[in-house]
PDB file of N, CA and C in Angstrom:
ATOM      1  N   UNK A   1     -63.178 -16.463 -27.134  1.00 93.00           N
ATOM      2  CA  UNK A   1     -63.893 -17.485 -27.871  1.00 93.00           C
ATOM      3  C   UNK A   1     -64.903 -18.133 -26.929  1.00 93.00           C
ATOM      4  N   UNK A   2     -66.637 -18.490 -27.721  1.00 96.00           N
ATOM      5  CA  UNK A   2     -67.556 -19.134 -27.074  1.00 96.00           C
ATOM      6  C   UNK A   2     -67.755 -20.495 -27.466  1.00 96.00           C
ATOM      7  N   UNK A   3     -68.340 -21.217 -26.627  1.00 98.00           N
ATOM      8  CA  UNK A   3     -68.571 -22.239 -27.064  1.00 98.00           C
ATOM      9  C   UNK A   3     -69.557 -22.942 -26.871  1.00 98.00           C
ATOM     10  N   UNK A   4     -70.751 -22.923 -27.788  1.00 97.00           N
ATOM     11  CA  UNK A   4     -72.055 -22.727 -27.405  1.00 97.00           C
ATOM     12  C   UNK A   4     -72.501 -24.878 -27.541  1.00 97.00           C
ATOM     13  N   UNK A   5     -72.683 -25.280 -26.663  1.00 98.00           N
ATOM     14  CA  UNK A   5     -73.037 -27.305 -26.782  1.00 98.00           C
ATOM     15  C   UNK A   5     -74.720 -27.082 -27.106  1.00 98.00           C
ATOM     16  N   UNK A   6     -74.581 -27.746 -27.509  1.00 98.00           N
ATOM     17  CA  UNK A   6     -76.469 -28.067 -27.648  1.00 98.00           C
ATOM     18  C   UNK A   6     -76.751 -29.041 -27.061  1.00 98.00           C
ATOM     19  N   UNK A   7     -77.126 -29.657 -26.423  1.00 98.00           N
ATOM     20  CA  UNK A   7     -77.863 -30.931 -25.862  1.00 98.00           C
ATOM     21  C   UNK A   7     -79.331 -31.093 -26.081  1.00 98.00           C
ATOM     22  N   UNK A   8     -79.764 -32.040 -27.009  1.00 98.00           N
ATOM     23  CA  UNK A   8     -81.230 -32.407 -27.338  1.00 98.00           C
ATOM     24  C   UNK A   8     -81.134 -33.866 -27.045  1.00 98.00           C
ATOM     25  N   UNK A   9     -82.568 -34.035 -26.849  1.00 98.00           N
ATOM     26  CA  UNK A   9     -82.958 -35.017 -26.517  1.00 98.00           C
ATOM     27  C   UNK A   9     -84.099 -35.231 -27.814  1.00 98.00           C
ATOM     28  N   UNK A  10     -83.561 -36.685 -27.962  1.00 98.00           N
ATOM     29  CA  UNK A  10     -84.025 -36.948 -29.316  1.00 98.00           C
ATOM     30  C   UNK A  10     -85.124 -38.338 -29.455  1.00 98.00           C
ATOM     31  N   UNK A  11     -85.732 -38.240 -30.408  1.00 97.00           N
ATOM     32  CA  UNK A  11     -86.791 -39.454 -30.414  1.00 97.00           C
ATOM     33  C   UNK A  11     -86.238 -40.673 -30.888  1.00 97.00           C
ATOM     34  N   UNK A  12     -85.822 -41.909 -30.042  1.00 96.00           N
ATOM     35  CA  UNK A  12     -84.958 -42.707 -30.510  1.00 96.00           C
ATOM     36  C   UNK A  12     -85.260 -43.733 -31.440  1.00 96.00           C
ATOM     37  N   UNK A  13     -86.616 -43.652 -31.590  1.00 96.00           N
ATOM     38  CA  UNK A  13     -87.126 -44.109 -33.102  1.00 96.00           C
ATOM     39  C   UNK A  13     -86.412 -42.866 -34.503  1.00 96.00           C
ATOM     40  N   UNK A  14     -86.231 -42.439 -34.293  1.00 96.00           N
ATOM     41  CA  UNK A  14     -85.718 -41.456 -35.829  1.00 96.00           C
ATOM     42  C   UNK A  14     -84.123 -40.937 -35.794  1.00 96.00           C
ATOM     43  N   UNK A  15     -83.390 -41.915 -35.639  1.00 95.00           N
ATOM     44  CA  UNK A  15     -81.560 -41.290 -35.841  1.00 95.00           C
ATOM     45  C   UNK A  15     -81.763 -41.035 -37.309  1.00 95.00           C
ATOM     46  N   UNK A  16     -82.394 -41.834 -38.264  1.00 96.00           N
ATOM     47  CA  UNK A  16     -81.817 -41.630 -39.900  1.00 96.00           C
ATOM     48  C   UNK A  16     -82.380 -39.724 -39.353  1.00 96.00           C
ATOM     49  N   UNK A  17     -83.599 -39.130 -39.173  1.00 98.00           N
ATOM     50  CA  UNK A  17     -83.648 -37.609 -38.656  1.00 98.00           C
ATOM     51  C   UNK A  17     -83.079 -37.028 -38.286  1.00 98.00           C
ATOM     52  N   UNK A  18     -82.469 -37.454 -37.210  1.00 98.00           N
ATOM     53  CA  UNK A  18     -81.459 -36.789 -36.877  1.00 98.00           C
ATOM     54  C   UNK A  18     -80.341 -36.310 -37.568  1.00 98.00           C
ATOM     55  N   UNK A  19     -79.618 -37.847 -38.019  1.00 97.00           N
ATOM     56  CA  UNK A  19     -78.227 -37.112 -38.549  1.00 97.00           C
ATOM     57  C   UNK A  19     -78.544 -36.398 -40.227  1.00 97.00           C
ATOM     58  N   UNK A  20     -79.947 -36.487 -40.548  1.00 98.00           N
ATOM     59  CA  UNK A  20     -80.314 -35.474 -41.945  1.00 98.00           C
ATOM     60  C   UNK A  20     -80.063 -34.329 -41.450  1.00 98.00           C
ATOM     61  N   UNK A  21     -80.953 -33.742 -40.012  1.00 98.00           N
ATOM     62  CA  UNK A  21     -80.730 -32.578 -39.739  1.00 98.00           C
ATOM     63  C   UNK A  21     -79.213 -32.220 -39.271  1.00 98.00           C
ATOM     64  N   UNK A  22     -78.583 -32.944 -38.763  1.00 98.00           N
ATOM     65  CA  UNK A  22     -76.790 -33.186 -38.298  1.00 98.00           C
ATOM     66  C   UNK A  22     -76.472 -32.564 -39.321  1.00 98.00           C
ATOM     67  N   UNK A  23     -76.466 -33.034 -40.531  1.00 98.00           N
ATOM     68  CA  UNK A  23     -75.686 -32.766 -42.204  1.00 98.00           C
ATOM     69  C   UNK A  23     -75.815 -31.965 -42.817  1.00 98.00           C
ATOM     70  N   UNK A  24     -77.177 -31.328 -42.430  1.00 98.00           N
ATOM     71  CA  UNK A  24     -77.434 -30.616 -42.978  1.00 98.00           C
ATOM     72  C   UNK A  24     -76.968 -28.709 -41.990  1.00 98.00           C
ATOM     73  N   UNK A  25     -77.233 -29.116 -40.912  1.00 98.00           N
ATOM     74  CA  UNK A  25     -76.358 -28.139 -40.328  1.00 98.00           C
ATOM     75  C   UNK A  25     -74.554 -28.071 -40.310  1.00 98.00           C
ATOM     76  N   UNK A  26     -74.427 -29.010 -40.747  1.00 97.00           N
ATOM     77  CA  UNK A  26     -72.697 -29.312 -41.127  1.00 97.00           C
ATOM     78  C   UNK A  26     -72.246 -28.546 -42.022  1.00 97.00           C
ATOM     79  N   UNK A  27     -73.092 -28.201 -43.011  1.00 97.00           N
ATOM     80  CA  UNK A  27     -73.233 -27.131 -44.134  1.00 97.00           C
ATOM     81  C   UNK A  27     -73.702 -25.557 -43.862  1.00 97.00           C
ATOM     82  N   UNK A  28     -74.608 -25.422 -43.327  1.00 97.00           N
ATOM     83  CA  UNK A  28     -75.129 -24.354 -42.763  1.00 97.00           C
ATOM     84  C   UNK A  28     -73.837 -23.639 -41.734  1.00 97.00           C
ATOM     85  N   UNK A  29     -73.762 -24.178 -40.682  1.00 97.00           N
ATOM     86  CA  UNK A  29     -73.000 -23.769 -39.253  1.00 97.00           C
ATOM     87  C   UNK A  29     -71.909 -22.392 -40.174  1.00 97.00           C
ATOM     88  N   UNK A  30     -70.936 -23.620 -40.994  1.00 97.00           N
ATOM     89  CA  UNK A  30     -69.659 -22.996 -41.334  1.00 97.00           C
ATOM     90  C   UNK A  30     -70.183 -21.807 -41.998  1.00 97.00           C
ATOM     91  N   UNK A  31     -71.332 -22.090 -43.357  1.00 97.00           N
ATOM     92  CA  UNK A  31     -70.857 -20.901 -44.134  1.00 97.00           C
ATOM     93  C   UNK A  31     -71.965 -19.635 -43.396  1.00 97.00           C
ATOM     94  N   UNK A  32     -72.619 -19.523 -42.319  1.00 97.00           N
ATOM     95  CA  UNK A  32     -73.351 -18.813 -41.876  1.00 97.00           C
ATOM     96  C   UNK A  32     -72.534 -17.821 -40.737  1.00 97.00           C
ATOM     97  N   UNK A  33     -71.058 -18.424 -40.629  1.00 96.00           N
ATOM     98  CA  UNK A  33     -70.057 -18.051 -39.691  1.00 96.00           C
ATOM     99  C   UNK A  33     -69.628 -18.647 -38.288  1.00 96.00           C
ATOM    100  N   UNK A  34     -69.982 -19.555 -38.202  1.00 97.00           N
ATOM    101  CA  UNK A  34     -69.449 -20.276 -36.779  1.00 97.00           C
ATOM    102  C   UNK A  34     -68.526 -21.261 -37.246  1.00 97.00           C
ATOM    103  N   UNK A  35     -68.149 -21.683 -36.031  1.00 97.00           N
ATOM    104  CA  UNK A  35     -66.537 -22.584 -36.474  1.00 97.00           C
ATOM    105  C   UNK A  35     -67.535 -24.205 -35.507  1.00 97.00           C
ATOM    106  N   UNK A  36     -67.838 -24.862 -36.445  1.00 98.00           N
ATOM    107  CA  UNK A  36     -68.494 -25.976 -36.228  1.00 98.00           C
ATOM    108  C   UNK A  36     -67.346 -26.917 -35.670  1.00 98.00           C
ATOM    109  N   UNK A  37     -67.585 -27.540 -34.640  1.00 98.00           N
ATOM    110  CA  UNK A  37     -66.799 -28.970 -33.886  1.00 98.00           C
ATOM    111  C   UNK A  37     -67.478 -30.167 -34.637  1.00 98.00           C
ATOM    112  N   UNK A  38     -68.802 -29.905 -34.532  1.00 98.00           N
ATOM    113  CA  UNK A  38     -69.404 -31.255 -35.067  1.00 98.00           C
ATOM    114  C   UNK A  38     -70.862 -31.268 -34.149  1.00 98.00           C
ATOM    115  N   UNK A  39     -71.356 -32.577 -34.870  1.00 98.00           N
ATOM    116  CA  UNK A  39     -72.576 -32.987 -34.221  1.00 98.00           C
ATOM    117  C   UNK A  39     -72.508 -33.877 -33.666  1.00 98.00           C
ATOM    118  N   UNK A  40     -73.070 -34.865 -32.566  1.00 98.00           N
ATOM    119  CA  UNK A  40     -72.780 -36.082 -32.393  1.00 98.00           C
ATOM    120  C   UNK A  40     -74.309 -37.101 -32.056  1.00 98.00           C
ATOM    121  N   UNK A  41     -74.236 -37.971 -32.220  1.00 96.00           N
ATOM    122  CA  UNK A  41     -75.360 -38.891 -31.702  1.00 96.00           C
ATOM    123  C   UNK A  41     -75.335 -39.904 -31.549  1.00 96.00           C
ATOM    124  N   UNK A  42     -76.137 -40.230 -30.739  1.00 93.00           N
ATOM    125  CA  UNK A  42     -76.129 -41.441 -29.867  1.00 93.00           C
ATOM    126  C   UNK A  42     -75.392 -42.582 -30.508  1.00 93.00           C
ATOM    127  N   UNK A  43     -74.525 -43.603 -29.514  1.00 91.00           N
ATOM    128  CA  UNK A  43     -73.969 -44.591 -30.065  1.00 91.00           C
ATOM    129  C   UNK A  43     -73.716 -45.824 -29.107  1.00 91.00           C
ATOM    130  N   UNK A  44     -73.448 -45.563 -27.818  1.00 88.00           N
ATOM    131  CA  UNK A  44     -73.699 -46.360 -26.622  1.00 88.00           C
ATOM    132  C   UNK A  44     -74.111 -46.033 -25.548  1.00 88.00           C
ATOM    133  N   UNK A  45     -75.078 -46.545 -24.720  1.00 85.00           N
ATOM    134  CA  UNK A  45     -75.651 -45.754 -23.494  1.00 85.00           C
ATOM    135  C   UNK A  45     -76.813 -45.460 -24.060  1.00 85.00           C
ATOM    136  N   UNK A  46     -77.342 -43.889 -23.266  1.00 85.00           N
ATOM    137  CA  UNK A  46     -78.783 -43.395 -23.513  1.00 85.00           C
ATOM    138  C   UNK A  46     -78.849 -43.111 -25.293  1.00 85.00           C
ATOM    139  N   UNK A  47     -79.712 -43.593 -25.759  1.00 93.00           N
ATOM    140  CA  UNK A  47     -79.804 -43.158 -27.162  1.00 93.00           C
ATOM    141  C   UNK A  47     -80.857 -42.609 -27.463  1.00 93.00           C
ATOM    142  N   UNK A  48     -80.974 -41.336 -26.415  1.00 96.00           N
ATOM    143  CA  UNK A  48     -82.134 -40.328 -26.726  1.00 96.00           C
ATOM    144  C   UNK A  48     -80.876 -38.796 -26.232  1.00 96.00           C
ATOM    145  N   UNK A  49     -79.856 -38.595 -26.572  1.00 97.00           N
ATOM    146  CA  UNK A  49     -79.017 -37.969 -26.436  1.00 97.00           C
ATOM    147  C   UNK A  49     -78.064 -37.584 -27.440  1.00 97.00           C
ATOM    148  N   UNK A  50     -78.222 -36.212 -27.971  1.00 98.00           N
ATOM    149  CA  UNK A  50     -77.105 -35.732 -28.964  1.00 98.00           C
ATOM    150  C   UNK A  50     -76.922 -34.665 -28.755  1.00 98.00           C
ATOM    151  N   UNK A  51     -75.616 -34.146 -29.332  1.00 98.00           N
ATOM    152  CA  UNK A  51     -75.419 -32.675 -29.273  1.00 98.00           C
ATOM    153  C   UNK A  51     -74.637 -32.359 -30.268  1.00 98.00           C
ATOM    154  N   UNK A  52     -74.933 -30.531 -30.394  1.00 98.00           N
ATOM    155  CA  UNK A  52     -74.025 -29.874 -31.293  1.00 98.00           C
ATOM    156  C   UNK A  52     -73.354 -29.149 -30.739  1.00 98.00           C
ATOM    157  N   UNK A  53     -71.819 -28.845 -31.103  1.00 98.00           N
ATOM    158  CA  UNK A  53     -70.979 -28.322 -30.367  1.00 98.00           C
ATOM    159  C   UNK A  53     -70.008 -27.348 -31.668  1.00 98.00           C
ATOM    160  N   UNK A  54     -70.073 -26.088 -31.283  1.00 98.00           N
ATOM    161  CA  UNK A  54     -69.563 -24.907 -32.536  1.00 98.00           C
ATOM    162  C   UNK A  54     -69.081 -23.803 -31.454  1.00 98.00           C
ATOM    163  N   UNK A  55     -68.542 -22.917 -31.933  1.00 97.00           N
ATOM    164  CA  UNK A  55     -67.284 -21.688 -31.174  1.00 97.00           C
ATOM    165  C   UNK A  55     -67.905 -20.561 -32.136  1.00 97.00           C
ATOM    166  N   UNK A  56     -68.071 -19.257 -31.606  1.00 97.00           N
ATOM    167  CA  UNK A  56     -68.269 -18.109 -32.050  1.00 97.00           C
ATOM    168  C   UNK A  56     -67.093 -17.023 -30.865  1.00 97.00           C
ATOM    169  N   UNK A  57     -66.736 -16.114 -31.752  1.00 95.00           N
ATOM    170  CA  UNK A  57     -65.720 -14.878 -31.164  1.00 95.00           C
ATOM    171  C   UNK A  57     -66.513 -13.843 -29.536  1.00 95.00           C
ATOM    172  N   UNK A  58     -68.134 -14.094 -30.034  1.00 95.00           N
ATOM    173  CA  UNK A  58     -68.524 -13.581 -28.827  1.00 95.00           C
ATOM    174  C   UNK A  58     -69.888 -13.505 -28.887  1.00 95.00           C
ATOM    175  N   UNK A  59     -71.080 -13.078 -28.005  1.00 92.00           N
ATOM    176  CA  UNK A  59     -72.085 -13.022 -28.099  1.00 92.00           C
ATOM    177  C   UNK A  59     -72.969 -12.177 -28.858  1.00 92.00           C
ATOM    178  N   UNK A  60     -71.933 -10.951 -29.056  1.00 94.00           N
ATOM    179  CA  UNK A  60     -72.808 -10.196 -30.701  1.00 94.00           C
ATOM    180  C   UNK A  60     -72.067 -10.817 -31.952  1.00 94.00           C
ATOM    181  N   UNK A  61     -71.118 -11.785 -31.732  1.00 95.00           N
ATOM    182  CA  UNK A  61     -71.144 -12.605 -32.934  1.00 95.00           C
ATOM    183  C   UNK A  61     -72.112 -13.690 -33.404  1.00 95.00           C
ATOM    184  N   UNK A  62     -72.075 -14.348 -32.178  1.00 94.00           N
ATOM    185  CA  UNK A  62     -73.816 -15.120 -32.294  1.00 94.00           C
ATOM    186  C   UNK A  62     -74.331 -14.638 -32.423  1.00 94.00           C
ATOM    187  N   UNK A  63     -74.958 -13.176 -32.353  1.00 95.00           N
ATOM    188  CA  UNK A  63     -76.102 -12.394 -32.790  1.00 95.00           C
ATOM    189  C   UNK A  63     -76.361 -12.426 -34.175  1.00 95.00           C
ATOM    190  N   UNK A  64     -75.246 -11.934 -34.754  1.00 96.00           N
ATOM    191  CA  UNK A  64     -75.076 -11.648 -36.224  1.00 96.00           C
ATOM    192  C   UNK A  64     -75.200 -13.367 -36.824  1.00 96.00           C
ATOM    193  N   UNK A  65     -74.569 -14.293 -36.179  1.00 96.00           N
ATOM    194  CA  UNK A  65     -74.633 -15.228 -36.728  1.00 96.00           C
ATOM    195  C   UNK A  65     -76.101 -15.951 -36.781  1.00 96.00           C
ATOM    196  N   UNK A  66     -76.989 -15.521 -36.282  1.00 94.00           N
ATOM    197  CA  UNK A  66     -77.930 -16.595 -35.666  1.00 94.00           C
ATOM    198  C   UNK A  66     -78.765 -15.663 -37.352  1.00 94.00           C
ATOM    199  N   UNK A  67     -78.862 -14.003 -37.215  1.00 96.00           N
ATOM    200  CA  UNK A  67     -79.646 -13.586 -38.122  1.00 96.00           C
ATOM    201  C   UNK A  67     -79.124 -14.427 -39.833  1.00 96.00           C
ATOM    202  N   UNK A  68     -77.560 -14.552 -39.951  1.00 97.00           N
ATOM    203  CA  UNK A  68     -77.717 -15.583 -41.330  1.00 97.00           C
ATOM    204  C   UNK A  68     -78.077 -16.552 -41.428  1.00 97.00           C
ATOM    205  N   UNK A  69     -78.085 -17.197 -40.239  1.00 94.00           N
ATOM    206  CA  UNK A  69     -78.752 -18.791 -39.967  1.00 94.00           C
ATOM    207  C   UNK A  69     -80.125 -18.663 -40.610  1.00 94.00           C
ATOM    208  N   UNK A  70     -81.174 -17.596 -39.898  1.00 93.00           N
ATOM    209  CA  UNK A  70     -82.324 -17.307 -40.593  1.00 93.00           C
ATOM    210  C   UNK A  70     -82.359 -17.264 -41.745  1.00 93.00           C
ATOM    211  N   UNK A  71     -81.587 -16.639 -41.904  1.00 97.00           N
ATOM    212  CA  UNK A  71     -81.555 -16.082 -43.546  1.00 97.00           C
ATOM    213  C   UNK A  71     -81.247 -17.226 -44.667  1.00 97.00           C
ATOM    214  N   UNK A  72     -80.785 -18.145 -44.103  1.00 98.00           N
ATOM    215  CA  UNK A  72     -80.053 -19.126 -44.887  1.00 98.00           C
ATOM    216  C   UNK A  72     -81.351 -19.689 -45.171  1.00 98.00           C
ATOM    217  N   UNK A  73     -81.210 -20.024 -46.633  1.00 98.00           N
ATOM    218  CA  UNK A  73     -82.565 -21.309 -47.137  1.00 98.00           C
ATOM    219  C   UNK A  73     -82.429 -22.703 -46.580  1.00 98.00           C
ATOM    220  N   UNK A  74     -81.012 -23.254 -46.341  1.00 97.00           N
ATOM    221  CA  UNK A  74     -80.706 -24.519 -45.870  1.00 97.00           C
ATOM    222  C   UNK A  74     -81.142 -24.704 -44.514  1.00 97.00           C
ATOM    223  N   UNK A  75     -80.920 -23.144 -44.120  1.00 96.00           N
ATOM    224  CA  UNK A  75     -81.070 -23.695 -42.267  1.00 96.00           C
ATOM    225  C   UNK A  75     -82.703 -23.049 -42.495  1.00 96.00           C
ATOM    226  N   UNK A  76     -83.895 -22.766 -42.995  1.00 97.00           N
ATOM    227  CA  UNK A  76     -85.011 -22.429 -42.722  1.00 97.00           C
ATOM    228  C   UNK A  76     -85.535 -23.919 -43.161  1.00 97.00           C
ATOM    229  N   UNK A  77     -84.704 -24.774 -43.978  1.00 97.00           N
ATOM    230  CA  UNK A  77     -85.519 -25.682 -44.111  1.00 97.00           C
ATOM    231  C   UNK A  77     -85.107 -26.768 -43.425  1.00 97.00           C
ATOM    232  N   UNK A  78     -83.941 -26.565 -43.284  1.00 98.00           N
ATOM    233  CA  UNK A  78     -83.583 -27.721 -41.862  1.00 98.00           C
ATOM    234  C   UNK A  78     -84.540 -27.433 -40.336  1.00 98.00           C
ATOM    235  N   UNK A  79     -85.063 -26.298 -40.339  1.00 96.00           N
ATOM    236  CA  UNK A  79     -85.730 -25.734 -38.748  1.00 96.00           C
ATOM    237  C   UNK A  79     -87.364 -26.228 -39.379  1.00 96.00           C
ATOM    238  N   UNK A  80     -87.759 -26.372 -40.401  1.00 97.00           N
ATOM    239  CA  UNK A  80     -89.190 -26.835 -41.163  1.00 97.00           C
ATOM    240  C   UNK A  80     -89.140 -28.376 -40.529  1.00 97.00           C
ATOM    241  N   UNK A  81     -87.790 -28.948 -41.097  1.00 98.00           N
ATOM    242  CA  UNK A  81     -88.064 -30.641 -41.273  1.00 98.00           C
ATOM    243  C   UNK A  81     -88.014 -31.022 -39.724  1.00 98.00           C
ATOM    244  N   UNK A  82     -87.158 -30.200 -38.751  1.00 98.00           N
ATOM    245  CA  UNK A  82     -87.032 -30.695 -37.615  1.00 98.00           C
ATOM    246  C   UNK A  82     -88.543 -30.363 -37.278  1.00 98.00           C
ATOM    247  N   UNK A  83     -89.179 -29.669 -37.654  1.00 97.00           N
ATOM    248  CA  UNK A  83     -90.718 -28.992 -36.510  1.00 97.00           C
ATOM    249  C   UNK A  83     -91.248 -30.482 -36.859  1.00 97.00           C
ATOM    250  N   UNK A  84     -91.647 -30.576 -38.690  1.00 98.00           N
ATOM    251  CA  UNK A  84     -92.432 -31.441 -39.189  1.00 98.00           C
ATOM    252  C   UNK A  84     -92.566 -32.667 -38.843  1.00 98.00           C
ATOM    253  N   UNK A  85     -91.105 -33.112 -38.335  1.00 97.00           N
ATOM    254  CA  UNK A  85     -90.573 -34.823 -38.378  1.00 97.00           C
ATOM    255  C   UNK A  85     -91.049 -34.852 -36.469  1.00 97.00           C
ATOM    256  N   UNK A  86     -90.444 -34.003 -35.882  1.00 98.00           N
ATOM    257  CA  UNK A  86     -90.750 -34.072 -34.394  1.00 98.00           C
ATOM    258  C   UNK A  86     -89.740 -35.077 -33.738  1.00 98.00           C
ATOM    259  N   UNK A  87     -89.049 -35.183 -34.174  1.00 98.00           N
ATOM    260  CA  UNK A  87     -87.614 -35.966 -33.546  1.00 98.00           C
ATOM    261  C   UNK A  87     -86.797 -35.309 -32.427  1.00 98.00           C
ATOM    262  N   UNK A  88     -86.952 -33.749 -32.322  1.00 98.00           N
ATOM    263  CA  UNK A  88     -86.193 -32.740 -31.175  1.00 98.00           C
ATOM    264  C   UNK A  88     -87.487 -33.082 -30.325  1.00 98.00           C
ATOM    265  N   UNK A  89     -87.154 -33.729 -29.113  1.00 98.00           N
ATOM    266  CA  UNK A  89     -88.112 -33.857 -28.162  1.00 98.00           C
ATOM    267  C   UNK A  89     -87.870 -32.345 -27.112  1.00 98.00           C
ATOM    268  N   UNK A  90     -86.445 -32.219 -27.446  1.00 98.00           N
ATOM    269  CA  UNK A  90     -85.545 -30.958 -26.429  1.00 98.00           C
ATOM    270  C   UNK A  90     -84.642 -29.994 -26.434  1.00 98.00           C
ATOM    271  N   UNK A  91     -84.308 -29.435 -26.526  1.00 97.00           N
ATOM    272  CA  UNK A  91     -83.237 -28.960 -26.899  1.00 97.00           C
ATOM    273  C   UNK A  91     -82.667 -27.651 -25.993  1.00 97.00           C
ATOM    274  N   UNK A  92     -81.046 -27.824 -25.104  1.00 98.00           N
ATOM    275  CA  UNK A  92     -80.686 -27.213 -24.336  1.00 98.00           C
ATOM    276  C   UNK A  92     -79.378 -26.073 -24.640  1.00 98.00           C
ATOM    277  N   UNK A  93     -78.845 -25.261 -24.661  1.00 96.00           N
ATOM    278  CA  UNK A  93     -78.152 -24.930 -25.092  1.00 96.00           C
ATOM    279  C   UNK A  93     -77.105 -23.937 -23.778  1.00 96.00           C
ATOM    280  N   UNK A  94     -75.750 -24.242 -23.951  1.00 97.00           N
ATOM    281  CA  UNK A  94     -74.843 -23.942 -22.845  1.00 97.00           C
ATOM    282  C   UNK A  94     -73.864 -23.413 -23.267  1.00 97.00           C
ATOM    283  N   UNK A  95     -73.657 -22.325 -22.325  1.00 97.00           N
ATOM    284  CA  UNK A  95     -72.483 -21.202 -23.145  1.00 97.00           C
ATOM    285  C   UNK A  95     -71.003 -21.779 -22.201  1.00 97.00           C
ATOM    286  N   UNK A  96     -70.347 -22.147 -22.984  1.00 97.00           N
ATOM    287  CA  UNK A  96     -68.604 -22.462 -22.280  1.00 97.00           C
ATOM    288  C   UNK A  96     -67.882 -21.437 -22.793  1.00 97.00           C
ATOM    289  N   UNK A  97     -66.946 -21.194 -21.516  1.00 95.00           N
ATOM    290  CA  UNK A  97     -65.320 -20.261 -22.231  1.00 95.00           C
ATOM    291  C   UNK A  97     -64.589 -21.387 -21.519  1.00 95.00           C
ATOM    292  N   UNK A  98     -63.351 -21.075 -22.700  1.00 93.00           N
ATOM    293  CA  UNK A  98     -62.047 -21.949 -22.057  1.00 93.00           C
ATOM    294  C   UNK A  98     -61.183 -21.535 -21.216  1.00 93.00           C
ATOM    295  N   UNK A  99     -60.765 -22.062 -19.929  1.00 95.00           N
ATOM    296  CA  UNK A  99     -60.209 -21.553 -18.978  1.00 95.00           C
ATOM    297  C   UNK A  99     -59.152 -21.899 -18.830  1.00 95.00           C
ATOM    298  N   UNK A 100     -58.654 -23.475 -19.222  1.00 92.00           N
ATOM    299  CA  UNK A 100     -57.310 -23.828 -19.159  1.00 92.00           C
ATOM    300  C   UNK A 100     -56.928 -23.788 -20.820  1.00 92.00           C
ATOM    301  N   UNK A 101     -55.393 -23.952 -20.507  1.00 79.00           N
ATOM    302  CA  UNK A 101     -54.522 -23.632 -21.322  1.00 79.00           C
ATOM    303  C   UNK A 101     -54.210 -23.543 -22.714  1.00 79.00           C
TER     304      UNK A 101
END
């Protein structure tokens, strides 16, 4: 099992943006095949900081998964509103395996 974090850096004028796009990938993630943890955003501290955090079986599972993501109408228009709105100032993405127990 992978565990892919997202870390973006976000425009801290637009959270209501953010967590649209959050919700709307909340929907997307699962039925496109990944096992979604969640999204999170800012709440104390830096509030130009969020991330998404989801598990896939392996890296040609993300493969396959990323092509339904495309495919999905929800997630082509969630990847529209994020370009349009401009609230992703960043966006990093980090592959974890679990090592302890």
């Amino acid at each position: 099992m992978l565990t892919c974090v997202i870390r973006y850096q976000i425009d801290p004028t637009q959270p209501d943006a953010f967590a649209q796009y959050a919700r709307n990938w909340g929907q997307v993630i699962p039925r496109c095949g990944a096992d979604l943890v969640g999204y999170f955003a800012p709440h104390e501290g830096s509030s130009t900081l969020a991330y998404g955090i989801y598990h896939v079986k392996s890296l040609a599972e993300y493969e396959a998964y990323r092509a339904r993501l495309a495919a999905d109408p929800l997630g082509r228009e969630n990847y529209a509103f994020a370009q349009s709105r401009k609230f992703l100032l960043r966006e990093d993405r980090t592959w974890l395996r679990k090592v302890s127990g």
